[in-house]
Short mmCIF file of C-alpha atoms (C1' of nucleotides) in Angstrom, two decimals:
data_model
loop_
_atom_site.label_atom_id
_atom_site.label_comp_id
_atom_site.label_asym_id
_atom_site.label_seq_id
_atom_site.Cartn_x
_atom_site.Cartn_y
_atom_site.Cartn_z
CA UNK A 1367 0.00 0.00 0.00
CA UNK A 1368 2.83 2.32 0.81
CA UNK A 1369 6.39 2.13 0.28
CA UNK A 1370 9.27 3.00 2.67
CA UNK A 1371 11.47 5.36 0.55
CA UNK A 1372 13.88 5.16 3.04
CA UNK A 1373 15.57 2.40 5.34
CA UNK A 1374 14.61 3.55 8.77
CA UNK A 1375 15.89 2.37 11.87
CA UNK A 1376 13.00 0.39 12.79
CA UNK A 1377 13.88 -1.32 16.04
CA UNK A 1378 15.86 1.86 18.57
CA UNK A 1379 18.12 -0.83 20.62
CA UNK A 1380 19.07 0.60 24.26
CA UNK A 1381 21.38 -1.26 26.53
CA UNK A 1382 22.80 -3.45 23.27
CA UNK A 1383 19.90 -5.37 23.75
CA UNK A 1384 17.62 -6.43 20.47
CA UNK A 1385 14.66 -4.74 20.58
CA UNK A 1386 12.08 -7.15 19.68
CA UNK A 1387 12.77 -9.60 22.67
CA UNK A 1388 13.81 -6.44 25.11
CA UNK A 1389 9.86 -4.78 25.30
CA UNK A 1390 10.12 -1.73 27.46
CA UNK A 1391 7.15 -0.45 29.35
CA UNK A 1392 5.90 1.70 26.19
CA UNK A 1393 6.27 -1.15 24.02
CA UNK A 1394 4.33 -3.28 26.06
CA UNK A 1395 1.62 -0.60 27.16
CA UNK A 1396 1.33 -0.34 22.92
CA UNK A 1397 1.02 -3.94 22.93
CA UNK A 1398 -1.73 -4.60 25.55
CA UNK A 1399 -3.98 -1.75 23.51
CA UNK A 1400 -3.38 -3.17 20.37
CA UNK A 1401 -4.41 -6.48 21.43
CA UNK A 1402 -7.54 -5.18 23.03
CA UNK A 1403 -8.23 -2.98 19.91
CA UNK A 1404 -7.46 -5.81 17.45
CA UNK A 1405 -9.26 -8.41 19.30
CA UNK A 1406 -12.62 -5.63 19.80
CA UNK A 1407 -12.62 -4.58 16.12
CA UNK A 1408 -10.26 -6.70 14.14
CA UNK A 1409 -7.11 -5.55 13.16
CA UNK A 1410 -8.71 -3.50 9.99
CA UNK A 1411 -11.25 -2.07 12.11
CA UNK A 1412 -8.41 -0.61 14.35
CA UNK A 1413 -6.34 2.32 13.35
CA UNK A 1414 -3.13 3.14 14.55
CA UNK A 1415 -4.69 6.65 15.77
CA UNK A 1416 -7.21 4.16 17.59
CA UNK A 1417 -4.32 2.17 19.65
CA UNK A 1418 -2.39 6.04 20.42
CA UNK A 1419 -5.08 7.63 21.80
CA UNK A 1420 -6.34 4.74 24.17
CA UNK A 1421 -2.17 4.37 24.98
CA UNK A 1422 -2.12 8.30 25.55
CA UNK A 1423 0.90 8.27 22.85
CA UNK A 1424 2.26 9.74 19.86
CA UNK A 1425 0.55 8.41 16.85
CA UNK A 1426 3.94 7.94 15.49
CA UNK A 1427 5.20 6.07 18.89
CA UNK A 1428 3.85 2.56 16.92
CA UNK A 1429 5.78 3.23 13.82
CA UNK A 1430 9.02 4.20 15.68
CA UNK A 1431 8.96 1.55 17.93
CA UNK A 1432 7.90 -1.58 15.68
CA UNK A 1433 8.23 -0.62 12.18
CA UNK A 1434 4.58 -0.93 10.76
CA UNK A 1435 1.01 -2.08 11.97
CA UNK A 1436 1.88 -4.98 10.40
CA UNK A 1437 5.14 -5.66 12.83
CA UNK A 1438 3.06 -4.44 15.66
CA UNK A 1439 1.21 -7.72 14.84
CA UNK A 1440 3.57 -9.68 14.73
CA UNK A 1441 5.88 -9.02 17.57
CA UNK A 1442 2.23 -8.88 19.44
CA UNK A 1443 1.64 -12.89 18.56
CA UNK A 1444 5.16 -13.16 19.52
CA UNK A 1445 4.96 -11.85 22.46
CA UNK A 1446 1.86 -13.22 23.86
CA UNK A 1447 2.17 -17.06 22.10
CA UNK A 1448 5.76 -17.70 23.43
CA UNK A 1449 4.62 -19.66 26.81
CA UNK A 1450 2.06 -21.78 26.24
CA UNK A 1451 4.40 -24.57 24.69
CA UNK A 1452 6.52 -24.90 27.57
CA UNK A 1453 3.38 -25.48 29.90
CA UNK A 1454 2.70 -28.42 28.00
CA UNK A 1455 5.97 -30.12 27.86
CA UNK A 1456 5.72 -29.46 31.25
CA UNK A 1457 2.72 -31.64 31.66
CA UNK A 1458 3.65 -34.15 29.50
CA UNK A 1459 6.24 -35.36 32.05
CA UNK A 1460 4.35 -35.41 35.03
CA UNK A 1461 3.96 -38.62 36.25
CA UNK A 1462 -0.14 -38.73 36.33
CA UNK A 1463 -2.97 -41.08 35.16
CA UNK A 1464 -4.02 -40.64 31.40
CA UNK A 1465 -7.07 -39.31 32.06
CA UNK A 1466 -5.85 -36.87 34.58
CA UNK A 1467 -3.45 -35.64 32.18
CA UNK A 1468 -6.11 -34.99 29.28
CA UNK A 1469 -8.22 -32.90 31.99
CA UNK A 1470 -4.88 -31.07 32.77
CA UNK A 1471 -4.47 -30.46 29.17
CA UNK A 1472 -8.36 -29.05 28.52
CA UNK A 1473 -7.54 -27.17 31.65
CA UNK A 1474 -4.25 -25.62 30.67
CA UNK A 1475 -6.00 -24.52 26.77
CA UNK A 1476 -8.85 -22.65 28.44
CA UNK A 1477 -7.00 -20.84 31.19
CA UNK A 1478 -4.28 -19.76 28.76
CA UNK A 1479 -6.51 -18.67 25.82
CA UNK A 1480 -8.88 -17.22 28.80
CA UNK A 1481 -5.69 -15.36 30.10
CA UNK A 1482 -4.68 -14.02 26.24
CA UNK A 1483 -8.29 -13.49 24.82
CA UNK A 1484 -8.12 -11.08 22.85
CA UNK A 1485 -5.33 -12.28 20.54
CA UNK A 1486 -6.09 -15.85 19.99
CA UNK A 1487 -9.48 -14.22 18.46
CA UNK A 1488 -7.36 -11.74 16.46
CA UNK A 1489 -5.10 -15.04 15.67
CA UNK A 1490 -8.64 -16.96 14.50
CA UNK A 1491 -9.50 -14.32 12.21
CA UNK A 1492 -6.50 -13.22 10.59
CA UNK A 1493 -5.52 -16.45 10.11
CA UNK A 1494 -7.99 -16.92 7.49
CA UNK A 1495 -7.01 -13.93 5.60
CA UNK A 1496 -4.29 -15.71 3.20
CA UNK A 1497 -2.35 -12.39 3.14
CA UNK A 1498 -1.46 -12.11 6.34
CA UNK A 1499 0.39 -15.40 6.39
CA UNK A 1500 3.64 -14.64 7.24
CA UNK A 1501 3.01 -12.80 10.27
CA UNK A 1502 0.76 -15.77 11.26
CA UNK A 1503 3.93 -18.90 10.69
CA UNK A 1504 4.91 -18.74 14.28
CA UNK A 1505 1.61 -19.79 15.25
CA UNK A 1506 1.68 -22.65 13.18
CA UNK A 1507 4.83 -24.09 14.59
CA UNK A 1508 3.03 -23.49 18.12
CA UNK A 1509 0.07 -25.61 16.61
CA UNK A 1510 2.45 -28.45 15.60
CA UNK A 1511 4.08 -28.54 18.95
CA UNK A 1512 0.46 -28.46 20.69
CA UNK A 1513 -0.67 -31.62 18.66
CA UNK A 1514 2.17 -33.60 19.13
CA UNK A 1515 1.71 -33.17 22.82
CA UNK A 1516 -1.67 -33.89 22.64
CA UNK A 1517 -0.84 -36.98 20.76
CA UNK A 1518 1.53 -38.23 23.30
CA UNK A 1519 -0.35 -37.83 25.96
CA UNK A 1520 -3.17 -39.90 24.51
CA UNK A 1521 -0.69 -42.78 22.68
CA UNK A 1522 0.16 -43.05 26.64
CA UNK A 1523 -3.41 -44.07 27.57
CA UNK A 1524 -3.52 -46.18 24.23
CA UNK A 1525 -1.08 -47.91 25.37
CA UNK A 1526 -2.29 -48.38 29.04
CA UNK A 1527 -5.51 -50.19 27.58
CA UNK A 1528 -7.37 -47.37 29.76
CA UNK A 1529 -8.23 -44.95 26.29
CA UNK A 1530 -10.02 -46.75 23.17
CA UNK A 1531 -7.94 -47.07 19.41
CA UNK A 1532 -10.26 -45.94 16.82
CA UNK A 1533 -10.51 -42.03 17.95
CA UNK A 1534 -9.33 -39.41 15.56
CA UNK A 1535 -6.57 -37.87 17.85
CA UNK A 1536 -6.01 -35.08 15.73
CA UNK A 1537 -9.46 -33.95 15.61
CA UNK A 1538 -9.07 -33.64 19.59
CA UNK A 1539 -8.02 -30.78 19.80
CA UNK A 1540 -10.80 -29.04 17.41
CA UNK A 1541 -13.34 -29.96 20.13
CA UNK A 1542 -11.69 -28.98 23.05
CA UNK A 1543 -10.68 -25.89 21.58
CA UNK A 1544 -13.40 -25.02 19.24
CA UNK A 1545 -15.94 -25.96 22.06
CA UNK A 1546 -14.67 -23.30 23.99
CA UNK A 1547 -13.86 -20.69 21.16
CA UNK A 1548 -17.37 -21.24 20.10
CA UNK A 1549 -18.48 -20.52 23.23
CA UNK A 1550 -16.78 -17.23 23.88
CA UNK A 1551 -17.94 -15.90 20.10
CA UNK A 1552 -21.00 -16.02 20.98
CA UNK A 1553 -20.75 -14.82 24.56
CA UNK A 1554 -23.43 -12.31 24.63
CA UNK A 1555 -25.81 -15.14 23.22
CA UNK A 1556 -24.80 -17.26 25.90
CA UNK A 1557 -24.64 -14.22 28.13
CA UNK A 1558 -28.12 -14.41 27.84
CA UNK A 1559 -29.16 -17.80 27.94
CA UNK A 1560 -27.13 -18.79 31.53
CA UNK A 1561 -28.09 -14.77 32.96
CA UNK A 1562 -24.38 -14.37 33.44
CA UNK A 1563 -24.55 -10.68 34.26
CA UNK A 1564 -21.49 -9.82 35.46
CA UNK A 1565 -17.40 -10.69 33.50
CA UNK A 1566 -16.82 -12.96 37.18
CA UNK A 1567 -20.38 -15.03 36.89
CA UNK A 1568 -19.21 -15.15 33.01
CA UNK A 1569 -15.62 -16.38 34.10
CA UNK A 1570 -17.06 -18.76 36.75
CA UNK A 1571 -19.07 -20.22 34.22
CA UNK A 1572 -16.14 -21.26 32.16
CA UNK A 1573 -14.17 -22.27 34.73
CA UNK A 1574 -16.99 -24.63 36.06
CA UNK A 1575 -19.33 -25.86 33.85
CA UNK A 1576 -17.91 -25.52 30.58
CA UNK A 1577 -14.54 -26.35 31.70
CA UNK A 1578 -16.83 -29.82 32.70
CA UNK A 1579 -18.21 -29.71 29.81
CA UNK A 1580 -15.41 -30.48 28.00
CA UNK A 1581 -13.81 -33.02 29.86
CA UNK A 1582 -16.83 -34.64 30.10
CA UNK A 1583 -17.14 -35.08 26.31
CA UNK A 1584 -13.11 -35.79 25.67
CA UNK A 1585 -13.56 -38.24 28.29
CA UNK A 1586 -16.38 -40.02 27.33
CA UNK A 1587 -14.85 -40.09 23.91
CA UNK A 1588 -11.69 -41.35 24.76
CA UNK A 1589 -12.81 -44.21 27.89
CA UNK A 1590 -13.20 -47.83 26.92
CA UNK A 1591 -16.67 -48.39 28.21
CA UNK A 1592 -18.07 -51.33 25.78
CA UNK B 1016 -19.34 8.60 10.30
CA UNK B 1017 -21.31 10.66 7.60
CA UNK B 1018 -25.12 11.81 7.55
CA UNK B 1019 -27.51 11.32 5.33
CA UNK B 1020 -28.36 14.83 4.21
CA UNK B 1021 -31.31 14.20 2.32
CA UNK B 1022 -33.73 11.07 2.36
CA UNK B 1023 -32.96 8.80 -0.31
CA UNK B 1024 -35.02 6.00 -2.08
CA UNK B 1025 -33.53 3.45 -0.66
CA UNK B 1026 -35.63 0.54 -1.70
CA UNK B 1027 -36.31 0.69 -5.14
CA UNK B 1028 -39.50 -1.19 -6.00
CA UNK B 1029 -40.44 -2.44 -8.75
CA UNK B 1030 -43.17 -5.27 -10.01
CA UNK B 1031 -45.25 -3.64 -6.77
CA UNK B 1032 -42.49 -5.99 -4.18
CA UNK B 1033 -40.83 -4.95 -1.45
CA UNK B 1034 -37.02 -4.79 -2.27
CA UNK B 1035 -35.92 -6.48 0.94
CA UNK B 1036 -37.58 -9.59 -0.13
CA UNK B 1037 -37.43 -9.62 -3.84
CA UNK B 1038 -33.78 -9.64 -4.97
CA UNK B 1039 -33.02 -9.63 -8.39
CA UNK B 1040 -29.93 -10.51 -10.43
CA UNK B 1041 -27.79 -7.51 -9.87
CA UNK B 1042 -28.51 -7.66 -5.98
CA UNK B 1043 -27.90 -11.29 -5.94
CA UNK B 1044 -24.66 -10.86 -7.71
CA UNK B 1045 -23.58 -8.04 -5.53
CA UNK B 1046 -24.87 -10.17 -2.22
CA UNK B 1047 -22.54 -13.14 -3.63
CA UNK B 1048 -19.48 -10.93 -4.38
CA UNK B 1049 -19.81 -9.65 -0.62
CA UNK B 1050 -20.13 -12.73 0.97
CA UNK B 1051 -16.42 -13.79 -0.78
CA UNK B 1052 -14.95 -10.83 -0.20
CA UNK B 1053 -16.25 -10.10 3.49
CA UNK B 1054 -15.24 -13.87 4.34
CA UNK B 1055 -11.51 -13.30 2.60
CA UNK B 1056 -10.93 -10.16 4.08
CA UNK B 1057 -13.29 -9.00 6.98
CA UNK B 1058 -16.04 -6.48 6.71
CA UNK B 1059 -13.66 -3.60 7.37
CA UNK B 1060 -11.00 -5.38 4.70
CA UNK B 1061 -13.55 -5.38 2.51
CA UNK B 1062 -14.03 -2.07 0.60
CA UNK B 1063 -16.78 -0.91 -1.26
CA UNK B 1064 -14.37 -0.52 -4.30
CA UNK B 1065 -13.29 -4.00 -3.69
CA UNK B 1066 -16.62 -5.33 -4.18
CA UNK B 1067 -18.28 -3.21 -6.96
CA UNK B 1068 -14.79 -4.00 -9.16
CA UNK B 1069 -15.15 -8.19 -8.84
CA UNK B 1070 -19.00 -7.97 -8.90
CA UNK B 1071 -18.29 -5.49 -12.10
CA UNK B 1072 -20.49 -2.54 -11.09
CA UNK B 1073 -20.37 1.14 -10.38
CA UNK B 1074 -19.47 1.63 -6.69
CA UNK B 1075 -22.59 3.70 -5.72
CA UNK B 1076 -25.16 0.65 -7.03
CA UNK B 1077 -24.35 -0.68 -3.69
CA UNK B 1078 -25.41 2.45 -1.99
CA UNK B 1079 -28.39 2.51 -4.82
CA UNK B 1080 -29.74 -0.86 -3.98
CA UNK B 1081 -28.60 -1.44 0.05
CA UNK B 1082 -28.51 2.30 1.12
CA UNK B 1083 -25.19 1.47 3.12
CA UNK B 1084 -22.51 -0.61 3.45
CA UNK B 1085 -23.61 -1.96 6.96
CA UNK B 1086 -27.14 -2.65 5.04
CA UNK B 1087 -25.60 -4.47 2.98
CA UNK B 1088 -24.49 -6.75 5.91
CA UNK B 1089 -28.02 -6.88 6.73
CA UNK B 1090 -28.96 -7.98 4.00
CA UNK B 1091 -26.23 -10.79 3.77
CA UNK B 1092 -27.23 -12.30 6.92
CA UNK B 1093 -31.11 -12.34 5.99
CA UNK B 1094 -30.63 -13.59 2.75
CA UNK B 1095 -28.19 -16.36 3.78
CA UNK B 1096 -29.78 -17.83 6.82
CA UNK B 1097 -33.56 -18.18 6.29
CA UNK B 1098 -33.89 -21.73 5.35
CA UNK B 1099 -31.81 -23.43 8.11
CA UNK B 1100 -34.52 -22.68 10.51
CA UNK B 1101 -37.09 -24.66 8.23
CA UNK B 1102 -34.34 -27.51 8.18
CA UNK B 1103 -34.37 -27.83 11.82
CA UNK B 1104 -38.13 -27.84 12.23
CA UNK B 1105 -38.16 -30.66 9.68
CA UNK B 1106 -36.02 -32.62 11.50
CA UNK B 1107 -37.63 -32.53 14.71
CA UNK B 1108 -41.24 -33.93 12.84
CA UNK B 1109 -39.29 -36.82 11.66
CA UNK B 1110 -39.87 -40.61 12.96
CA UNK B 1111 -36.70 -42.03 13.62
CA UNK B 1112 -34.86 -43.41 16.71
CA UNK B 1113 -33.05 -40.13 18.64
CA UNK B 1114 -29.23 -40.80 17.98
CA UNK B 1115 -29.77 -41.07 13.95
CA UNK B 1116 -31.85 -37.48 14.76
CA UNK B 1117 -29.12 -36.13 16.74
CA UNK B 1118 -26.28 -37.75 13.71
CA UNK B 1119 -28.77 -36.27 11.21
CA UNK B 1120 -28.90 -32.79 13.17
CA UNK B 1121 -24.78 -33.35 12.52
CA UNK B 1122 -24.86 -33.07 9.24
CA UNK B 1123 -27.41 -30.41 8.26
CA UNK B 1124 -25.44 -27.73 10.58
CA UNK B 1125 -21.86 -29.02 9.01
CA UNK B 1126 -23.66 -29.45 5.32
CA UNK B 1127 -25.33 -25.74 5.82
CA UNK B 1128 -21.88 -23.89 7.25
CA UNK B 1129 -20.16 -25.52 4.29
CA UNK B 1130 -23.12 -24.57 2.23
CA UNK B 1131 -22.52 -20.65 3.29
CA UNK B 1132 -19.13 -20.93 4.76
CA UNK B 1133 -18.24 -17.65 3.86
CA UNK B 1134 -21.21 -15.34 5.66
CA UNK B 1135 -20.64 -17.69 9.03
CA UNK B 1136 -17.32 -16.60 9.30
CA UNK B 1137 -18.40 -13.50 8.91
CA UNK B 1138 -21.40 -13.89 11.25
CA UNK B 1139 -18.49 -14.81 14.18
CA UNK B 1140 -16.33 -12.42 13.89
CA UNK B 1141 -18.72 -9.55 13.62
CA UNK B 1142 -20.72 -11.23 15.82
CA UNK B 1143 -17.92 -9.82 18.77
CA UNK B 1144 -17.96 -6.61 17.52
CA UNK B 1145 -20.20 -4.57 19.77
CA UNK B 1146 -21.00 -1.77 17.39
CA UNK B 1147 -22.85 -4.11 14.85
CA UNK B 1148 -25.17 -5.90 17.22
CA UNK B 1149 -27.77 -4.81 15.67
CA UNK B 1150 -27.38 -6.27 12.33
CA UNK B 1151 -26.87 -9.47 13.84
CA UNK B 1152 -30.00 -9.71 15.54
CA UNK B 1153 -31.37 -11.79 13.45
CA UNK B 1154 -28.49 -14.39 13.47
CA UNK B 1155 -28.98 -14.44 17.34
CA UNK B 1156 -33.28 -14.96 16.65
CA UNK B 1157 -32.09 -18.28 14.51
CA UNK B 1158 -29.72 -19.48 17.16
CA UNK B 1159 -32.23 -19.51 19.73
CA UNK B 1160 -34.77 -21.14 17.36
CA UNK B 1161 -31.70 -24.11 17.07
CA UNK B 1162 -31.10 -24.26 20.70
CA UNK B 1163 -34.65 -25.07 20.78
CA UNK B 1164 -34.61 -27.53 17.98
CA UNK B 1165 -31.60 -29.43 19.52
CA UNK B 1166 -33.34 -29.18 22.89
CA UNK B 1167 -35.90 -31.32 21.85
CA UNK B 1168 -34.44 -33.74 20.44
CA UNK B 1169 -32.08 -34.81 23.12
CA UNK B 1170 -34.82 -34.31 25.55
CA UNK B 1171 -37.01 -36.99 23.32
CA UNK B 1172 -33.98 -39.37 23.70
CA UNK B 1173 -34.07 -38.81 27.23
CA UNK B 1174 -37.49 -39.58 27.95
CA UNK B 1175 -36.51 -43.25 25.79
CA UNK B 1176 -33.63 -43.58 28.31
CA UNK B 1177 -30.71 -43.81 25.10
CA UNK B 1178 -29.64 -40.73 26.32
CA UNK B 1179 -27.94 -39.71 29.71
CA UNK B 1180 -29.40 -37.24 31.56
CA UNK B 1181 -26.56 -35.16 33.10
CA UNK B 1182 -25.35 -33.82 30.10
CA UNK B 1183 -25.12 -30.02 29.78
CA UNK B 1184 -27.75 -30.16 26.48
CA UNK B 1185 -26.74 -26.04 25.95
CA UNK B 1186 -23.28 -26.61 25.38
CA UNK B 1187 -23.79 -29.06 22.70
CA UNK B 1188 -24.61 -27.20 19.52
CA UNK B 1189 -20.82 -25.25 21.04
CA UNK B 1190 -19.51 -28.79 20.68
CA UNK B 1191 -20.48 -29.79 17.37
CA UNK B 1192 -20.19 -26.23 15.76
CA UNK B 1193 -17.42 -25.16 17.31
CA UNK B 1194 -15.26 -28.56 15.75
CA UNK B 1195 -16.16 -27.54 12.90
CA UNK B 1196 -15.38 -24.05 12.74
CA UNK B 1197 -11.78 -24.61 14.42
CA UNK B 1198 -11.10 -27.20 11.74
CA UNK B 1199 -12.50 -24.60 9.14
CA UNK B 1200 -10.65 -21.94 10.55
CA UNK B 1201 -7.18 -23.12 10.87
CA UNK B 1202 -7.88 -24.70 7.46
CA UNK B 1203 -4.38 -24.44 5.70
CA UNK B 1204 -2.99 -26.05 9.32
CA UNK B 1205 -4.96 -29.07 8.32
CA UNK B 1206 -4.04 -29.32 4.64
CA UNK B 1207 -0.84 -30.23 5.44
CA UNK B 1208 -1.47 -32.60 8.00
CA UNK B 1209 -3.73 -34.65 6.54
CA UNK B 1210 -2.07 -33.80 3.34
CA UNK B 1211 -5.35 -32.47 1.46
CA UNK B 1212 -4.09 -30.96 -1.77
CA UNK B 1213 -7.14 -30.62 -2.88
CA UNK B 1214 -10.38 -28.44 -2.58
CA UNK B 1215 -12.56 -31.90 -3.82
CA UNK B 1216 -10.01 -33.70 -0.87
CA UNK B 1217 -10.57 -31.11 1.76
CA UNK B 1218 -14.59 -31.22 1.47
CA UNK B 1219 -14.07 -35.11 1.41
CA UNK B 1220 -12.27 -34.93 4.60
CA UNK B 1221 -15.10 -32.86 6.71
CA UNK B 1222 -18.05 -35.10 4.70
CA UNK B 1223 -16.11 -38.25 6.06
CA UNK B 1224 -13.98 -38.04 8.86
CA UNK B 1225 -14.64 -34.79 10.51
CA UNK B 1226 -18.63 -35.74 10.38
CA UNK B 1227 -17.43 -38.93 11.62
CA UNK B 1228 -15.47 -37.87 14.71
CA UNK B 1229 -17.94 -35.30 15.72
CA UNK B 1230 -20.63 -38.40 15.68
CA UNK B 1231 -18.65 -40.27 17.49
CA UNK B 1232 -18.12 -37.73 20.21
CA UNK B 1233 -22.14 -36.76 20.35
CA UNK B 1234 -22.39 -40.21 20.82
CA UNK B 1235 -20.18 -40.81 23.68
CA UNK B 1236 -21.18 -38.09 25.23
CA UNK B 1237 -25.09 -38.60 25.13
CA UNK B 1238 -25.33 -42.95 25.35
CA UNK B 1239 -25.44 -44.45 28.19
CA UNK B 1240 -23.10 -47.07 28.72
CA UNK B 1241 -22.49 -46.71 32.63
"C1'" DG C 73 -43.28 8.46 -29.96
"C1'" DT C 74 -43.40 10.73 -25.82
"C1'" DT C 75 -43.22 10.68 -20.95
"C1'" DT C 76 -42.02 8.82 -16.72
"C1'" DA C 77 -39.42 5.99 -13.83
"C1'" DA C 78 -35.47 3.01 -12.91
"C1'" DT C 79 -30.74 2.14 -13.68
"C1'" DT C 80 -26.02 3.28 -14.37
"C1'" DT C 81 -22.23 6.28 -14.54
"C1'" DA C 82 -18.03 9.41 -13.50
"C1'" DA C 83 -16.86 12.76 -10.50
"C1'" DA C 84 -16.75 14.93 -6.32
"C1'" DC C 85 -17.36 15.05 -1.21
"C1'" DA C 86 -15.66 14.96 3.33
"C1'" DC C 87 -13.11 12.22 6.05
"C1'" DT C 88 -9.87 8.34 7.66
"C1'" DT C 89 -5.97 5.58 6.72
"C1'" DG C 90 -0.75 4.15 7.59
"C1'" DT C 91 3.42 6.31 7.24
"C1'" DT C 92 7.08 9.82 7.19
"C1'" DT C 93 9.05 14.34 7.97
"C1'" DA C 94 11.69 17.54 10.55
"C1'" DA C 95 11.78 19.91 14.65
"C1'" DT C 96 11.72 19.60 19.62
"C1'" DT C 97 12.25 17.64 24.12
"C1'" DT C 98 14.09 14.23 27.18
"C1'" DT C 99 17.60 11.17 28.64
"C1'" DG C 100 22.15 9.21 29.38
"C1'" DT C 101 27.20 9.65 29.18
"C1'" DT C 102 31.29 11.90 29.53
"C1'" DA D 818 27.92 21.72 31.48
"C1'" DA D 819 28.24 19.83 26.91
"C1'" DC D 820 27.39 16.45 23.77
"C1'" DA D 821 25.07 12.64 21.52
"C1'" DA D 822 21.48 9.39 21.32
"C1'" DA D 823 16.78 8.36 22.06
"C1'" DA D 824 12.10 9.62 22.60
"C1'" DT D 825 8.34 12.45 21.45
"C1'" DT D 826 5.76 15.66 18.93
"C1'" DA D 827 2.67 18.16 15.41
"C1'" DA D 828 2.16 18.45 10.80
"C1'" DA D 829 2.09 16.82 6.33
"C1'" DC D 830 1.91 13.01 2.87
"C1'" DA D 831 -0.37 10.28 -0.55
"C1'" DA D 832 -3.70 7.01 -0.88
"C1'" DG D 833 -8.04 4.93 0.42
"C1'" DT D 834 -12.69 5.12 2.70
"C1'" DG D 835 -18.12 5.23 2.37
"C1'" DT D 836 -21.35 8.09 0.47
"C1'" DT D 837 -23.67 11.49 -2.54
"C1'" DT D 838 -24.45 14.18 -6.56
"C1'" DA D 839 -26.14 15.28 -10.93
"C1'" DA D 840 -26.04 14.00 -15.43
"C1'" DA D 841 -26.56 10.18 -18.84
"C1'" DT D 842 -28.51 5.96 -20.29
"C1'" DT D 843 -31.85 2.35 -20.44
"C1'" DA D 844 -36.42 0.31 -19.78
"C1'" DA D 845 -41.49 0.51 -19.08
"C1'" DA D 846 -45.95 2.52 -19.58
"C1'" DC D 847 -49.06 5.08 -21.96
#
DNA sequence: GTTTAATTTAAACACTTGTTTAATTTTGTT
DNA sequence: AACAAAATTAAACAAGTGTTTAAATTAAAC
C-alpha cells in the first residue's frame, strides 16, 4: 500500500539489547492496547490513531517503535504465544494417570486462551485472511508442537488399555478448543441464555461448567466403556 | 461517520415488491461478491471498491440498492440464513430413533456452514464486535430457534432412556459447531497434516472423517453405557 | 413516440488511513 | 555543562474510505 522510501531504523536498541525480545514499558503498554483494539474490532477495524489515543501516545510512537502495523502484529503474537508450549511439555512429564493428564491439558488450553483473549481471536480471524500469512507462521509451529503433545499424551493411555484405538486424535483438539472458542464468540448469546450478568459469573461459568463440559465429552470419547 | 443529508429511495420497487424480499440478479450478484470478499478479508478489509470492481459494477449501485454498506451486511445475513430454521423444524417432525436425529442434526449444521461458509465466518467475527449488534440480531433470533430444535431432540432421547441425563444439552450445539469451525478456521494447518491438496479432498475430509469424529463424540457423550 | 421511472455512470465530497518528515524535548554519558 | 542518542511531537503526505451528486442511459408505460 505504501512504500518506505527510506531504510529507517525500525527497532531503537538501548542497553545493546535487540529490541524485539527487550519490550520496554511503552512497548508493552502499545502492545496490551493493540491487542484489546485488534481483538474488539479486528485488526482492519483498528487504526493506529485508535491504539495512540487509548495508549495516551504519539501516533507515530507505533511506527518508531515496531516498524509498521503490520510488525506491531507480529511481535504482538510473539509476544503473547511464546509460553504456552513450555506449559505443555511441562505436563507431558508429570507422572499422572491418562485421564488426569487430558483434563490437565483441557484445563491448561482454556485458562491460557482465557488469560490471552483477545489475541487468539485476532489469531482466528487473521488467520484466514491468506495475506497475512507470514506474520501468522509462528503460530503454526506453536500448533504443531500443541498436537504432538496432545498426541503423546493420549498414545500413553492407548497404550495403558485405559483410552479406546479408533478415535481421531487429531481432531481432539478441534473440540476442546473449538468448544470453547465457540463458546466465547458467541458470549453475549450465551450471556443471555445462563443470565451471566457480570465478567466474574461469566468467568465462573467457564471455569466450572464448561470447563466440565469439555472433559466430560473428551472423556467419554476417549474411555473404553463397551 | 457521515449523515444522510437528504432522504434517499432506498428501496427501489419495482413489479409492486418490497425490495428487501425480492432480490433480483444484480442484488444477488452483488450479495454473492460480498459474501467472498467479506469472508476473505473482513467487513472492514472489505471495501466498497473492492466489491463493486469483482461484482463489475459502479461503486454507488451498492449504496443505490442497500442504502449502506452496513445494510448491505443486513442484507447478507437475511438472505443467507432463512432456510436453516425450516431444516431444523423438519427434523424434529421426523420418525426415527433419537441418535440417527441427533447424527442427522450433525450433518445439516456441518452441510449448511459448508453450504454458506463464507457469511458464518463473517457472522463470528462480527458477531464480537459490539458496534454491529444490531445487524446481527437476526443471526442471534435463529440461534435460539436451534437451541430449541436441539433441545428437543435430546430431551425426546431422554425420555426413551438412550440418552444420559446429566449432560449439559446447551453446550452441545458449542460442541459440534465449534469442531467444525476450528477445523475450518485453521484450514491451511490441516491441509498439510492430513495432506489435502485438494479443494474436492478437503470437502471429502469434513463429509467423512470430521462428520465422523464429531458423531462419534455426540455419541459418547449422550449414550449411556455406565 | 413521448413521458415517466429506474438504472447506471463518473466525479466529487468529506473524512480516515498508515506512514514519514523535521523539529523539539528528554535522557544518558562523559 | 556539553554532547550525543533516544524519545516524542505536530504536521504533512499520498492514498483509500463510504457516500452522494447530478447527469446520462436504459427500460417501461401510456
Amino acid at each position: 500500500m505504501f512504500k518506505l522510501n527510506k531504510c529507517l531504523i525500525l527497532h531503537p536498541i538501548r542497553n545493546n539489547t535487540m529490541s524485539h525480545i527487550e519490550l520496554n514499558d511503552k512497548k508493552i503498554q502499545i502492545l496490551n492496547v493493540a491487542e484489546k483494539l485488534f481483538s474488539e474490532k479486528g485488526f482492519e477495524g483498528t487504526s493506529i490513531r485508535d491504539i495512540s489515543k487509548e495508549a495516551k501516545i504519539n501516533i507515530a510512537m507505533v511506527s518508531y517503535y515496531f516498524g509498521s502495523k503490520e510488525r506491531l502484529l507480529e511481535a504482538l503474537i510473539f509476544h503473547k504465544t511464546v509460553d504456552l508450549k513450555l506449559q505443555l511439555e511441562n505436563l507431558l512429564q508429570e507422572d499422572i494417570k491418562p485421564l488426569e493428564k487430558v483434563n490437565k491439558l483441557i484445563e491448561i488450553y482454556i485458562n491460557r486462551i482465557c488469560l490471552n483473549k483477545g489475541i487468539y481471536r485476532v489469531l482466528h480471524f487473521e488467520l484466514y485472511n491468506k495475506k497475512r500469512e507470514k506474520s501468522l507462521q509462528a503460530f503454526t509451529e506453536l500448533k504443531k508442537g500443541n498436537l504432538k503433545s496432545v498426541e503423546s499424551i493420549i498414545k500413553q493411555g492407548q497404550a495403558q488399555g485405559v483410552f479406546r484405538k479408533d478415535v481421531n486424535i487429531q481432531l481432539i483438539t478441534p473440540t476442546i478448543i473449538g468448544t470453547f472458542f465457540h463458546f466465547h464468540m458467541n458470549r453475549s448469546f450465551f450471556e443471555e441464555l445462563f443470565d451471566l450478568k457480570t465478567e466474574e459469573m461469566f468467568n465462573n461459568y467457564i471455569k466450572n461448567d464448561l470447563t466440565k463440559h469439555i472433559q466430560q465429552t473428551i472423556k467419554a470419547l476417549l474411555v473404553y466403556e463397551n
